[in-house]
Amino acid sequence: MPTESQSPHLPFGDNTHAEWYGKDILSVKQFSRADLEYIFGVAHEMRGMVERVGTFDLLKGKILANLFYEPSTRTASSFMAAMQRLGGSVVAINEVKYSSVSKGESLPDTIRTLECYTDVIVLRHPEVGSAAIAAEAAEKPVLNAGDGVGEHPTQALLDLFTIFEELGAGKVDGLTITMLGDLKYGRTVHSLARLLTLFDVKLNYVSPEILRMPKDVMDEVSAKNIPQTEYTTLEEVLPETDVLYVTRVQKERFENPADYEKVAGSFVVNPEIMKAAKQEMIVMHPLPRVGEISPDFDTDPRAAYFLQMEYGLYVRMALLAMVLGKA
Ligand code: ASP
């Protein structure tokens, strides 16, 4: 582990007794507004460091296990890049079929194995609650990188960081946020809707009838007195929207492929439709997109989805540094 004198340029100290040291990140429900300010402050510092020096030695000597039981491009690669930019290294298992999982090994046993070799575990798994099971089995911190249709807390953090950076940190209160697409199976919107209840926002949900926001998420939102309304067309809410959060229809979660065919392509955001939206607003998407946002909208200044993935790097750097006691 580097000492401060070996790393004189780092704006971070050794905080191994700090609040986040050794913590799991399983659900957005664990965060307060003060936590968000802290995380985004660190993420902001990380951005500055990446821009100035690229890679630095904050987590030198530390190893991340990146364990992915479901496909991923951005989450897996941004966690790997985050660890490497902090001077640490990565054991990546993203083809579990080549690991002992294919021999029938249980999740707790796989987790116990990986924590013998590494300092922090990032897990994506198809079952709701899997990250909590992993955290129960592990002494080391576990970060939930998506548990089935449950939650995707690090995505919600980077989504909110994007809103802070693009629309102004002080401006989240008062925003109208419209979530569009597959609200039933989309874990990113489940986490983001819950996280936004820390602010004084208005939520609109636009989806086909069979892909409505789940009742448990809506109940949690209304328990926090956040206004939320469901719609089946975008046109009626687009003009008042400050953040349009578009999602993909999650084909892999459908039991009946015929149901997918009925709703695939229900909504397409394109320059023509966006004429009805404000000039000062942003369009977000966790990606991958499969036709919900037409590529000819990408050059519009309101398109924030590529920035969003960049901000994910800084947020994940912040989280790794925090749970490893270095921020
Ligand atoms: N990449 C996001 C997720 O893992 C969104 C998606 O797959 O549609 O949930």
Coordinates of C-alpha atoms and ligand atoms in Angstrom, one line a residue:
M1 CA 0.0 0.0 0.0
P2 CA 1.6 3.4 -0.9
T3 CA 2.2 5.9 1.8
E4 CA 1.3 9.5 1.5
S5 CA 4.9 10.4 1.0
Q6 CA 5.1 8.1 -2.0
S7 CA 1.9 9.6 -3.5
P8 CA 2.3 13.3 -2.7
H9 CA 0.0 14.5 -5.4
L10 CA -3.1 12.7 -4.4
P11 CA -6.0 14.8 -2.9
F12 CA -7.1 11.7 -0.9
G13 CA -5.7 10.4 2.4
D14 CA -5.8 7.1 4.1
N15 CA -9.3 6.8 5.6
T16 CA -9.4 3.2 6.6
H17 CA -11.6 4.1 9.5
A18 CA -13.9 6.3 7.5
E19 CA -17.6 5.6 7.1
W20 CA -17.4 3.8 3.8
Y21 CA -14.4 1.6 4.5
G22 CA -15.4 -2.1 4.0
K23 CA -19.0 -1.3 3.1
D24 CA -21.1 -3.2 0.6
I25 CA -23.0 -1.2 -2.0
L26 CA -26.2 -3.2 -2.6
S27 CA -29.1 -0.8 -3.0
V28 CA -29.7 2.9 -3.5
K29 CA -31.8 2.7 -0.4
Q30 CA -28.6 2.9 1.7
F31 CA -27.8 6.5 0.5
S32 CA -28.8 9.8 2.1
R33 CA -28.5 13.2 0.3
A34 CA -25.3 13.9 2.3
D35 CA -23.8 10.6 1.0
L36 CA -24.6 11.6 -2.5
E37 CA -22.8 15.0 -2.1
Y38 CA -19.8 13.2 -0.7
I39 CA -19.7 10.5 -3.5
F40 CA -20.1 13.1 -6.2
G41 CA -17.5 15.3 -4.6
V42 CA -15.0 12.4 -4.8
A43 CA -16.2 11.5 -8.3
H44 CA -15.5 15.2 -9.3
E45 CA -12.0 14.9 -7.9
M46 CA -11.5 11.7 -9.8
R47 CA -12.5 13.4 -13.0
G48 CA -9.9 16.1 -12.4
M49 CA -7.2 13.5 -11.7
V50 CA -8.0 11.4 -14.8
E51 CA -7.9 14.6 -16.9
R52 CA -4.6 15.7 -15.4
V53 CA -2.6 12.5 -14.9
G54 CA -4.7 9.7 -16.3
T55 CA -3.6 6.9 -13.9
F56 CA -2.4 7.3 -10.3
D57 CA -1.5 5.0 -7.4
L58 CA -4.3 5.4 -4.9
L59 CA -5.2 1.7 -4.9
K60 CA -1.8 0.3 -5.8
G61 CA -1.6 -3.2 -4.5
K62 CA -5.3 -3.7 -4.4
I63 CA -7.2 -6.3 -6.6
L64 CA -10.8 -6.1 -7.8
A65 CA -12.7 -9.3 -8.7
N66 CA -15.1 -8.4 -11.5
L67 CA -17.6 -11.3 -11.5
F68 CA -20.3 -11.1 -14.3
Y69 CA -22.9 -13.8 -14.7
E70 CA -24.8 -11.7 -17.3
P71 CA -23.5 -9.7 -20.3
S72 CA -22.1 -6.2 -19.8
T73 CA -20.1 -3.7 -21.8
R74 CA -20.1 -0.5 -19.9
T75 CA -20.4 -1.7 -16.3
A76 CA -17.7 -4.4 -16.6
S77 CA -15.2 -2.3 -18.5
S78 CA -15.7 0.9 -16.5
F79 CA -15.1 -1.0 -13.2
M80 CA -12.0 -2.5 -14.7
A81 CA -10.8 0.8 -16.1
A82 CA -11.6 2.5 -12.7
M83 CA -9.5 0.0 -10.8
Q84 CA -6.6 0.3 -13.3
R85 CA -6.7 4.1 -13.3
L86 CA -6.4 4.0 -9.5
G87 CA -3.3 1.8 -9.9
G88 CA -5.0 -1.5 -8.8
S89 CA -5.5 -4.6 -10.8
V90 CA -8.4 -6.8 -11.8
V91 CA -9.3 -10.5 -11.8
A92 CA -12.1 -10.6 -14.4
I93 CA -14.6 -13.5 -14.7
N94 CA -17.1 -12.6 -17.3
E95 CA -17.5 -16.0 -18.9
V96 CA -18.8 -17.9 -15.9
K97 CA -19.3 -20.9 -18.1
Y98 CA -15.5 -21.4 -18.1
S99 CA -15.4 -21.2 -14.2
S100 CA -16.5 -23.7 -11.6
V101 CA -20.0 -22.1 -11.8
S102 CA -20.6 -24.5 -14.8
K103 CA -19.7 -27.4 -12.5
G104 CA -22.5 -26.3 -10.2
E105 CA -20.6 -24.2 -7.7
S106 CA -22.9 -22.0 -5.5
L107 CA -22.7 -18.3 -5.5
P108 CA -21.5 -18.1 -1.8
D109 CA -18.7 -20.6 -2.6
T110 CA -17.6 -18.7 -5.7
I111 CA -17.6 -15.4 -3.6
R112 CA -15.6 -17.0 -0.8
T113 CA -13.1 -18.2 -3.3
L114 CA -12.6 -14.8 -4.9
E115 CA -12.3 -13.0 -1.7
C116 CA -9.2 -15.1 -0.8
Y117 CA -7.5 -13.5 -3.8
T118 CA -8.9 -10.0 -4.0
D119 CA -9.9 -7.0 -1.9
V120 CA -13.3 -6.0 -3.4
I121 CA -15.9 -7.9 -5.5
V122 CA -18.2 -6.4 -8.2
L123 CA -21.0 -8.8 -9.0
R124 CA -23.6 -8.9 -11.8
H125 CA -26.1 -11.8 -11.5
P126 CA -29.5 -12.7 -13.0
E127 CA -31.3 -13.2 -9.7
V128 CA -32.8 -10.4 -7.6
G129 CA -31.2 -10.4 -4.2
S130 CA -28.0 -12.2 -5.4
A131 CA -25.8 -9.3 -4.3
A132 CA -27.1 -9.4 -0.8
I133 CA -26.5 -13.2 -0.7
A134 CA -22.9 -12.5 -1.9
A135 CA -22.4 -9.8 0.7
E136 CA -23.6 -12.2 3.4
A137 CA -21.0 -14.7 2.3
A138 CA -18.1 -12.2 2.0
E139 CA -16.0 -10.3 4.5
K140 CA -14.7 -8.0 1.7
P141 CA -17.0 -5.3 0.2
V142 CA -19.4 -6.4 -2.5
L143 CA -20.7 -3.9 -5.1
N144 CA -24.0 -4.8 -6.8
A145 CA -23.5 -4.3 -10.6
G146 CA -27.1 -5.4 -11.4
D147 CA -29.1 -8.2 -9.7
G148 CA -31.6 -9.4 -12.3
V149 CA -34.6 -7.0 -12.5
G150 CA -33.8 -5.8 -9.0
E151 CA -31.4 -2.9 -8.7
H152 CA -28.4 -1.4 -10.4
P153 CA -27.2 1.1 -7.7
T154 CA -23.9 2.2 -9.3
Q155 CA -25.8 3.0 -12.5
A156 CA -28.3 5.1 -10.6
L157 CA -25.4 7.0 -8.9
L158 CA -23.8 7.7 -12.3
D159 CA -27.2 8.8 -13.7
L160 CA -27.7 11.2 -10.9
F161 CA -24.1 12.5 -11.1
T162 CA -24.8 13.1 -14.8
I163 CA -27.9 15.2 -13.9
F164 CA -25.8 17.1 -11.3
E165 CA -23.0 17.8 -13.7
E166 CA -25.2 18.6 -16.7
L167 CA -28.1 20.5 -15.2
G168 CA -26.5 21.9 -12.0
A169 CA -26.2 20.2 -8.6
G170 CA -28.6 22.7 -6.9
K171 CA -31.2 22.1 -9.6
V172 CA -32.4 18.6 -9.0
D173 CA -35.2 19.8 -6.7
G174 CA -38.0 20.9 -8.9
L175 CA -37.1 18.8 -11.9
T176 CA -39.6 16.7 -13.9
I177 CA -38.1 13.4 -14.8
T178 CA -39.8 11.2 -17.4
M179 CA -38.8 7.5 -17.6
L180 CA -39.7 5.8 -20.9
G181 CA -39.7 2.3 -22.1
D182 CA -39.4 -1.0 -20.2
L183 CA -40.1 0.1 -16.6
K184 CA -41.1 -3.4 -15.5
Y185 CA -37.9 -5.2 -16.2
G186 CA -35.5 -2.2 -16.3
R187 CA -33.4 -2.4 -13.1
T188 CA -31.8 1.0 -13.8
V189 CA -35.2 2.8 -13.5
H190 CA -36.0 0.9 -10.4
S191 CA -32.9 2.2 -8.7
L192 CA -33.1 5.7 -10.2
A193 CA -36.7 6.2 -9.2
R194 CA -35.9 5.2 -5.6
L195 CA -32.8 7.4 -5.5
L196 CA -34.7 10.4 -6.8
T197 CA -37.0 10.2 -3.8
L198 CA -34.3 12.0 -1.9
F199 CA -35.2 15.1 -3.9
D200 CA -38.2 17.2 -4.5
V201 CA -38.9 15.9 -8.1
K202 CA -41.9 14.9 -10.2
L203 CA -41.8 11.5 -11.9
N204 CA -43.6 10.5 -15.1
Y205 CA -43.6 6.9 -16.3
V206 CA -44.3 6.3 -20.0
S207 CA -44.5 2.6 -21.0
P208 CA -46.7 0.1 -22.8
E209 CA -49.4 -1.3 -20.5
I210 CA -47.5 -4.6 -19.9
L211 CA -44.2 -2.9 -19.0
R212 CA -45.4 -0.6 -16.2
M213 CA -43.3 0.4 -13.2
P214 CA -43.6 -2.4 -10.6
K215 CA -46.0 -1.7 -7.7
D216 CA -43.3 -2.1 -5.0
V217 CA -41.2 0.6 -6.6
M218 CA -44.3 2.9 -6.9
D219 CA -45.3 2.2 -3.3
E220 CA -41.8 3.2 -2.1
V221 CA -41.9 6.4 -4.2
S222 CA -45.4 7.4 -2.9
A223 CA -44.4 6.7 0.7
K224 CA -41.8 9.5 0.2
N225 CA -44.6 11.8 -1.1
I226 CA -43.0 12.1 -4.6
P227 CA -45.6 12.8 -7.3
Q228 CA -45.6 10.1 -10.0
T229 CA -48.0 9.6 -12.9
E230 CA -48.2 6.8 -15.5
Y231 CA -48.8 7.4 -19.2
T232 CA -48.8 5.4 -22.4
T233 CA -47.7 8.1 -24.8
L234 CA -44.7 10.4 -24.6
E235 CA -46.2 13.4 -26.4
E236 CA -48.3 14.5 -23.4
V237 CA -45.4 14.8 -21.0
L238 CA -42.4 15.7 -23.3
P239 CA -42.9 19.5 -23.2
E240 CA -42.6 19.6 -19.4
T241 CA -39.7 17.1 -19.1
D242 CA -36.3 18.2 -17.8
V243 CA -34.7 14.7 -18.0
L244 CA -36.0 12.1 -20.4
Y245 CA -34.6 8.7 -19.3
V246 CA -35.0 6.2 -22.1
T247 CA -34.7 2.5 -21.6
R248 CA -34.4 -0.6 -23.8
V249 CA -37.2 -3.3 -23.8
Q250 CA -35.4 -6.1 -21.9
K251 CA -35.9 -8.9 -24.4
E252 CA -34.0 -11.5 -22.3
R253 CA -36.5 -11.1 -19.4
F254 CA -39.6 -12.0 -21.3
E255 CA -41.1 -15.4 -20.7
N256 CA -43.1 -15.3 -23.9
P257 CA -41.2 -14.0 -27.0
A258 CA -44.6 -13.1 -28.6
D259 CA -45.1 -10.5 -25.8
Y260 CA -41.7 -9.0 -26.7
E261 CA -42.7 -8.7 -30.3
K262 CA -45.8 -6.8 -29.3
V263 CA -44.0 -4.0 -27.5
A264 CA -40.5 -3.9 -29.2
G265 CA -40.2 -0.6 -31.0
S266 CA -43.1 1.0 -29.1
F267 CA -41.1 4.3 -28.6
V268 CA -38.5 5.9 -30.7
V269 CA -36.9 9.2 -29.7
N270 CA -35.7 11.1 -32.8
P271 CA -35.0 14.8 -33.8
E272 CA -38.6 15.2 -35.1
I273 CA -40.2 14.1 -31.8
M274 CA -37.7 16.1 -29.8
K275 CA -38.9 19.4 -31.4
A276 CA -41.6 19.4 -28.8
A277 CA -39.1 19.2 -25.9
K278 CA -37.4 22.1 -24.0
Q279 CA -34.1 23.3 -25.2
E280 CA -32.7 23.1 -21.7
M281 CA -33.2 19.5 -20.9
I282 CA -31.2 16.2 -21.3
V283 CA -31.9 12.8 -22.8
M284 CA -30.3 9.9 -21.0
H285 CA -30.1 6.1 -21.6
P286 CA -28.1 3.5 -19.6
L287 CA -27.4 1.8 -23.0
P288 CA -27.3 -0.5 -24.9
R289 CA -29.9 1.0 -27.2
V290 CA -31.7 -1.2 -29.7
G291 CA -33.6 1.4 -31.6
E292 CA -35.2 3.6 -28.9
I293 CA -33.1 6.6 -29.7
S294 CA -32.3 7.2 -33.3
P295 CA -28.5 7.8 -34.0
D296 CA -29.4 11.1 -35.8
F297 CA -30.2 12.6 -32.4
D298 CA -26.7 11.9 -31.1
T299 CA -25.3 15.3 -32.2
D300 CA -28.1 17.2 -30.4
P301 CA -26.7 19.1 -27.4
R302 CA -29.4 17.5 -25.3
A303 CA -28.1 14.0 -25.9
A304 CA -26.3 13.1 -22.6
Y305 CA -26.0 9.3 -23.0
F306 CA -22.4 9.2 -24.0
L307 CA -21.4 11.6 -21.3
Q308 CA -23.3 9.4 -18.9
M309 CA -21.0 6.5 -19.6
E310 CA -17.9 8.6 -19.1
Y311 CA -19.2 9.9 -15.8
G312 CA -19.7 6.2 -14.8
L313 CA -15.9 5.8 -14.7
Y314 CA -15.5 8.6 -12.2
V315 CA -18.3 7.4 -10.0
R316 CA -17.0 3.9 -9.9
M317 CA -13.5 5.2 -9.2
A318 CA -15.0 7.1 -6.2
L319 CA -16.9 4.0 -4.9
L320 CA -13.8 1.7 -5.2
A321 CA -11.6 4.3 -3.4
M322 CA -14.3 4.7 -0.7
V323 CA -14.9 1.1 0.1
L324 CA -11.2 0.4 0.2
G325 CA -10.7 3.2 2.7
K326 CA -8.9 5.7 0.4
A327 CA -11.5 8.4 0.1
Ligands
ASP1 N1 -26.9 -1.8 -19.1 C1 -28.1 -1.7 -18.3 C2 -28.3 -2.8 -17.3 O1 -27.4 -3.6 -17.2 C3 -29.4 -1.4 -19.1 C4 -29.8 -2.5 -20.1 O2 -29.2 -3.5 -20.1 O3 -30.7 -2.2 -20.8 O4 -29.3 -2.9 -16.7

